[in-house]
Amino acid sequence: MGNSKTCAFFGHRNVTDTDNIGKKLYGLIKNLIVYEDFSVFLFGSFGDFDDICYHTVSLLKQQFPHIKRILYVVNDYYLKKYQLKNNNGILYEDVVYPNLEFDFWYTRIYYRNCYMIDISDFIVFYANDNMESGAYKALKYAVKTKKSFVNKR
């Protein structure tokens, strides 16, 4: 294998067509692993789209055990909560609390998302054009920074 690549996921908290989205994601993520050497997948864990992506990557991990699932949390509370869950069978290969200088929770989410986009080679979005949503703001940041992405919305 060459240098592994990183993929992040951002989407809305509520998703209605979960089965259809999951099927589309399965093919996309499998192609990223098989043909483009992606092996690190970043998650934020706030909603249906994150859950669908985690489930899909976890299914593929059975076939490709080298891939890694990394959770990026927004505060120390979530870091401890998910580290504890890891010990009880909910698996991420790592839980990361990025060192950001912003205290307000929603601001931390935005800058955590920007950080995840910055370190990713490719981003999968499920975002509509609601300018107030975090997924939309993350999509706009990816466009601004000229990152490779797809929007499955």
mmCIF file of C-alpha atoms in Angstrom:
data_model
loop_
_atom_site.group_PDB
_atom_site.id
_atom_site.type_symbol
_atom_site.label_atom_id
_atom_site.label_comp_id
_atom_site.label_asym_id
_atom_site.label_seq_id
_atom_site.Cartn_x
_atom_site.Cartn_y
_atom_site.Cartn_z
ATOM 1 C CA MET A 1 0.000 0.000 0.000
ATOM 2 C CA GLY A 2 1.071 3.548 -0.641
ATOM 3 C CA ASN A 3 0.415 6.515 1.581
ATOM 4 C CA SER A 4 -2.987 6.114 3.140
ATOM 5 C CA LYS A 5 -5.540 8.867 2.717
ATOM 6 C CA THR A 6 -8.099 10.379 5.074
ATOM 7 C CA CYS A 7 -11.835 10.891 4.523
ATOM 8 C CA ALA A 8 -14.179 12.910 6.765
ATOM 9 C CA PHE A 9 -17.983 12.892 6.945
ATOM 10 C CA PHE A 10 -20.365 15.819 7.573
ATOM 11 C CA GLY A 11 -24.120 15.771 7.346
ATOM 12 C CA HIS A 12 -27.383 16.801 8.854
ATOM 13 C CA ARG A 13 -28.581 15.539 12.187
ATOM 14 C CA ASN A 14 -31.822 14.172 10.695
ATOM 15 C CA VAL A 15 -31.832 11.889 7.644
ATOM 16 C CA THR A 16 -35.042 10.276 6.415
ATOM 17 C CA ASP A 17 -33.838 7.919 3.658
ATOM 18 C CA THR A 18 -31.224 6.075 5.721
ATOM 19 C CA ASP A 19 -31.260 2.763 3.793
ATOM 20 C CA ASN A 20 -30.781 4.432 0.403
ATOM 21 C CA ILE A 21 -28.036 6.735 1.738
ATOM 22 C CA GLY A 22 -26.297 3.772 3.371
ATOM 23 C CA LYS A 23 -26.275 1.797 0.107
ATOM 24 C CA LYS A 24 -24.821 4.738 -1.827
ATOM 25 C CA LEU A 25 -22.192 5.334 0.857
ATOM 26 C CA TYR A 26 -21.174 1.673 0.925
ATOM 27 C CA GLY A 27 -20.176 1.713 -2.751
ATOM 28 C CA LEU A 28 -18.449 5.085 -2.499
ATOM 29 C CA ILE A 29 -16.439 4.221 0.616
ATOM 30 C CA LYS A 30 -15.503 0.765 -0.682
ATOM 31 C CA ASN A 31 -14.158 2.369 -3.869
ATOM 32 C CA LEU A 32 -12.152 4.867 -1.793
ATOM 33 C CA ILE A 33 -10.574 1.976 0.127
ATOM 34 C CA VAL A 34 -9.947 -0.367 -2.808
ATOM 35 C CA TYR A 35 -8.985 2.022 -5.596
ATOM 36 C CA GLU A 36 -7.718 5.170 -3.897
ATOM 37 C CA ASP A 37 -5.934 3.873 -0.768
ATOM 38 C CA PHE A 38 -8.145 5.545 1.850
ATOM 39 C CA SER A 39 -7.770 3.956 5.252
ATOM 40 C CA VAL A 40 -8.574 6.659 7.832
ATOM 41 C CA PHE A 41 -12.161 7.810 8.361
ATOM 42 C CA LEU A 42 -13.071 10.757 10.578
ATOM 43 C CA PHE A 43 -16.394 11.165 12.396
ATOM 44 C CA GLY A 44 -18.095 13.837 14.469
ATOM 45 C CA SER A 45 -20.941 11.753 16.025
ATOM 46 C CA PHE A 46 -23.799 14.286 16.076
ATOM 47 C CA GLY A 47 -26.692 12.825 14.153
ATOM 48 C CA ASP A 48 -28.140 10.383 11.690
ATOM 49 C CA PHE A 49 -25.644 10.959 8.884
ATOM 50 C CA ASP A 50 -22.682 10.378 11.205
ATOM 51 C CA ASP A 51 -24.359 7.179 12.435
ATOM 52 C CA ILE A 52 -24.954 5.937 8.874
ATOM 53 C CA CYS A 53 -21.335 6.661 7.909
ATOM 54 C CA TYR A 54 -19.980 4.977 11.050
ATOM 55 C CA HIS A 55 -22.131 1.905 10.439
ATOM 56 C CA THR A 56 -21.048 1.732 6.779
ATOM 57 C CA VAL A 57 -17.331 2.077 7.555
ATOM 58 C CA SER A 58 -17.704 -0.499 10.349
ATOM 59 C CA LEU A 59 -19.264 -2.984 7.904
ATOM 60 C CA LEU A 60 -16.359 -2.413 5.523
ATOM 61 C CA LYS A 61 -13.866 -2.826 8.379
ATOM 62 C CA GLN A 62 -14.905 -6.494 8.532
ATOM 63 C CA GLN A 63 -13.620 -6.850 4.968
ATOM 64 C CA PHE A 64 -10.734 -4.352 5.308
ATOM 65 C CA PRO A 65 -9.442 -4.653 8.899
ATOM 66 C CA HIS A 66 -6.633 -2.140 8.316
ATOM 67 C CA ILE A 67 -8.998 0.843 8.098
ATOM 68 C CA LYS A 68 -9.303 3.167 11.090
ATOM 69 C CA ARG A 69 -12.322 4.980 12.508
ATOM 70 C CA ILE A 70 -11.416 8.131 14.412
ATOM 71 C CA LEU A 71 -13.886 10.187 16.402
ATOM 72 C CA TYR A 72 -13.268 13.924 16.799
ATOM 73 C CA VAL A 73 -15.028 15.317 19.877
ATOM 74 C CA VAL A 74 -15.718 18.940 20.792
ATOM 75 C CA ASN A 75 -14.978 18.890 24.509
ATOM 76 C CA ASP A 76 -13.408 16.972 27.337
ATOM 77 C CA TYR A 77 -16.757 15.536 28.459
ATOM 78 C CA TYR A 78 -17.262 13.770 25.122
ATOM 79 C CA LEU A 79 -13.642 12.622 25.093
ATOM 80 C CA LYS A 80 -14.130 10.809 28.410
ATOM 81 C CA LYS A 81 -17.590 9.535 27.424
ATOM 82 C CA TYR A 82 -16.403 7.948 24.177
ATOM 83 C CA GLN A 83 -13.171 6.627 25.649
ATOM 84 C CA LEU A 84 -15.333 4.849 28.222
ATOM 85 C CA LYS A 85 -17.618 3.512 25.493
ATOM 86 C CA ASN A 86 -14.581 2.239 23.592
ATOM 87 C CA ASN A 87 -13.754 0.095 26.589
ATOM 88 C CA ASN A 88 -17.318 -1.259 26.505
ATOM 89 C CA GLY A 89 -17.343 -2.344 22.865
ATOM 90 C CA ILE A 90 -18.340 0.729 20.833
ATOM 91 C CA LEU A 91 -15.270 0.950 18.721
ATOM 92 C CA TYR A 92 -13.279 3.751 17.297
ATOM 93 C CA GLU A 93 -9.608 3.167 16.803
ATOM 94 C CA ASP A 94 -8.982 6.579 18.342
ATOM 95 C CA VAL A 95 -10.885 9.427 20.012
ATOM 96 C CA VAL A 96 -9.364 12.872 19.479
ATOM 97 C CA TYR A 97 -10.061 16.145 21.240
ATOM 98 C CA PRO A 98 -8.384 18.765 19.023
ATOM 99 C CA ASN A 99 -6.725 21.632 20.843
ATOM 100 C CA LEU A 100 -8.898 24.551 19.763
ATOM 101 C CA GLU A 101 -8.968 27.968 21.399
ATOM 102 C CA PHE A 102 -12.754 28.375 21.336
ATOM 103 C CA ASP A 103 -14.928 27.725 24.368
ATOM 104 C CA PHE A 104 -18.493 28.157 23.114
ATOM 105 C CA TRP A 105 -19.826 24.711 22.169
ATOM 106 C CA TYR A 106 -21.266 25.574 18.729
ATOM 107 C CA THR A 107 -18.154 27.582 17.809
ATOM 108 C CA ARG A 108 -16.004 24.596 18.800
ATOM 109 C CA ILE A 109 -18.055 22.369 16.480
ATOM 110 C CA TYR A 110 -17.442 24.702 13.543
ATOM 111 C CA TYR A 111 -13.696 24.927 14.149
ATOM 112 C CA ARG A 112 -13.446 21.205 14.851
ATOM 113 C CA ASN A 113 -15.135 20.628 11.489
ATOM 114 C CA CYS A 114 -12.703 23.017 9.770
ATOM 115 C CA TYR A 115 -9.795 21.165 11.380
ATOM 116 C CA MET A 116 -11.134 17.805 10.171
ATOM 117 C CA ILE A 117 -11.556 19.197 6.643
ATOM 118 C CA ASP A 118 -8.017 20.602 6.689
ATOM 119 C CA ILE A 119 -6.491 17.199 7.516
ATOM 120 C CA SER A 120 -8.683 15.228 5.081
ATOM 121 C CA ASP A 121 -7.959 14.280 1.492
ATOM 122 C CA PHE A 122 -11.645 13.845 0.657
ATOM 123 C CA ILE A 123 -14.920 14.779 2.356
ATOM 124 C CA VAL A 124 -18.359 13.201 2.061
ATOM 125 C CA PHE A 125 -21.218 15.596 2.749
ATOM 126 C CA TYR A 126 -24.953 15.239 3.169
ATOM 127 C CA ALA A 127 -25.820 18.932 3.198
ATOM 128 C CA ASN A 128 -28.636 21.059 1.870
ATOM 129 C CA ASP A 129 -28.491 24.823 1.394
ATOM 130 C CA ASN A 130 -29.651 25.773 4.904
ATOM 131 C CA MET A 131 -27.112 28.472 5.711
ATOM 132 C CA GLU A 132 -27.577 27.971 9.466
ATOM 133 C CA SER A 133 -26.655 24.274 9.467
ATOM 134 C CA GLY A 134 -23.234 23.054 10.501
ATOM 135 C CA ALA A 135 -23.102 20.677 7.527
ATOM 136 C CA TYR A 136 -23.690 23.555 5.105
ATOM 137 C CA LYS A 137 -21.048 25.701 6.807
ATOM 138 C CA ALA A 138 -18.570 22.811 6.604
ATOM 139 C CA LEU A 139 -19.373 22.366 2.899
ATOM 140 C CA LYS A 140 -18.758 26.067 2.259
ATOM 141 C CA TYR A 141 -15.415 25.813 4.100
ATOM 142 C CA ALA A 142 -14.411 22.822 1.939
ATOM 143 C CA VAL A 143 -15.274 24.789 -1.215
ATOM 144 C CA LYS A 144 -13.328 27.814 0.034
ATOM 145 C CA THR A 145 -10.243 25.692 0.805
ATOM 146 C CA LYS A 146 -10.563 23.800 -2.499
ATOM 147 C CA LYS A 147 -10.912 20.366 -0.913
ATOM 148 C CA SER A 148 -12.120 17.341 -2.885
ATOM 149 C CA PHE A 149 -15.607 16.342 -1.838
ATOM 150 C CA VAL A 150 -18.936 14.878 -2.830
ATOM 151 C CA ASN A 151 -22.345 15.929 -1.552
ATOM 152 C CA LYS A 152 -24.713 12.945 -1.388
ATOM 153 C CA ARG A 153 -27.758 15.147 -0.767
#
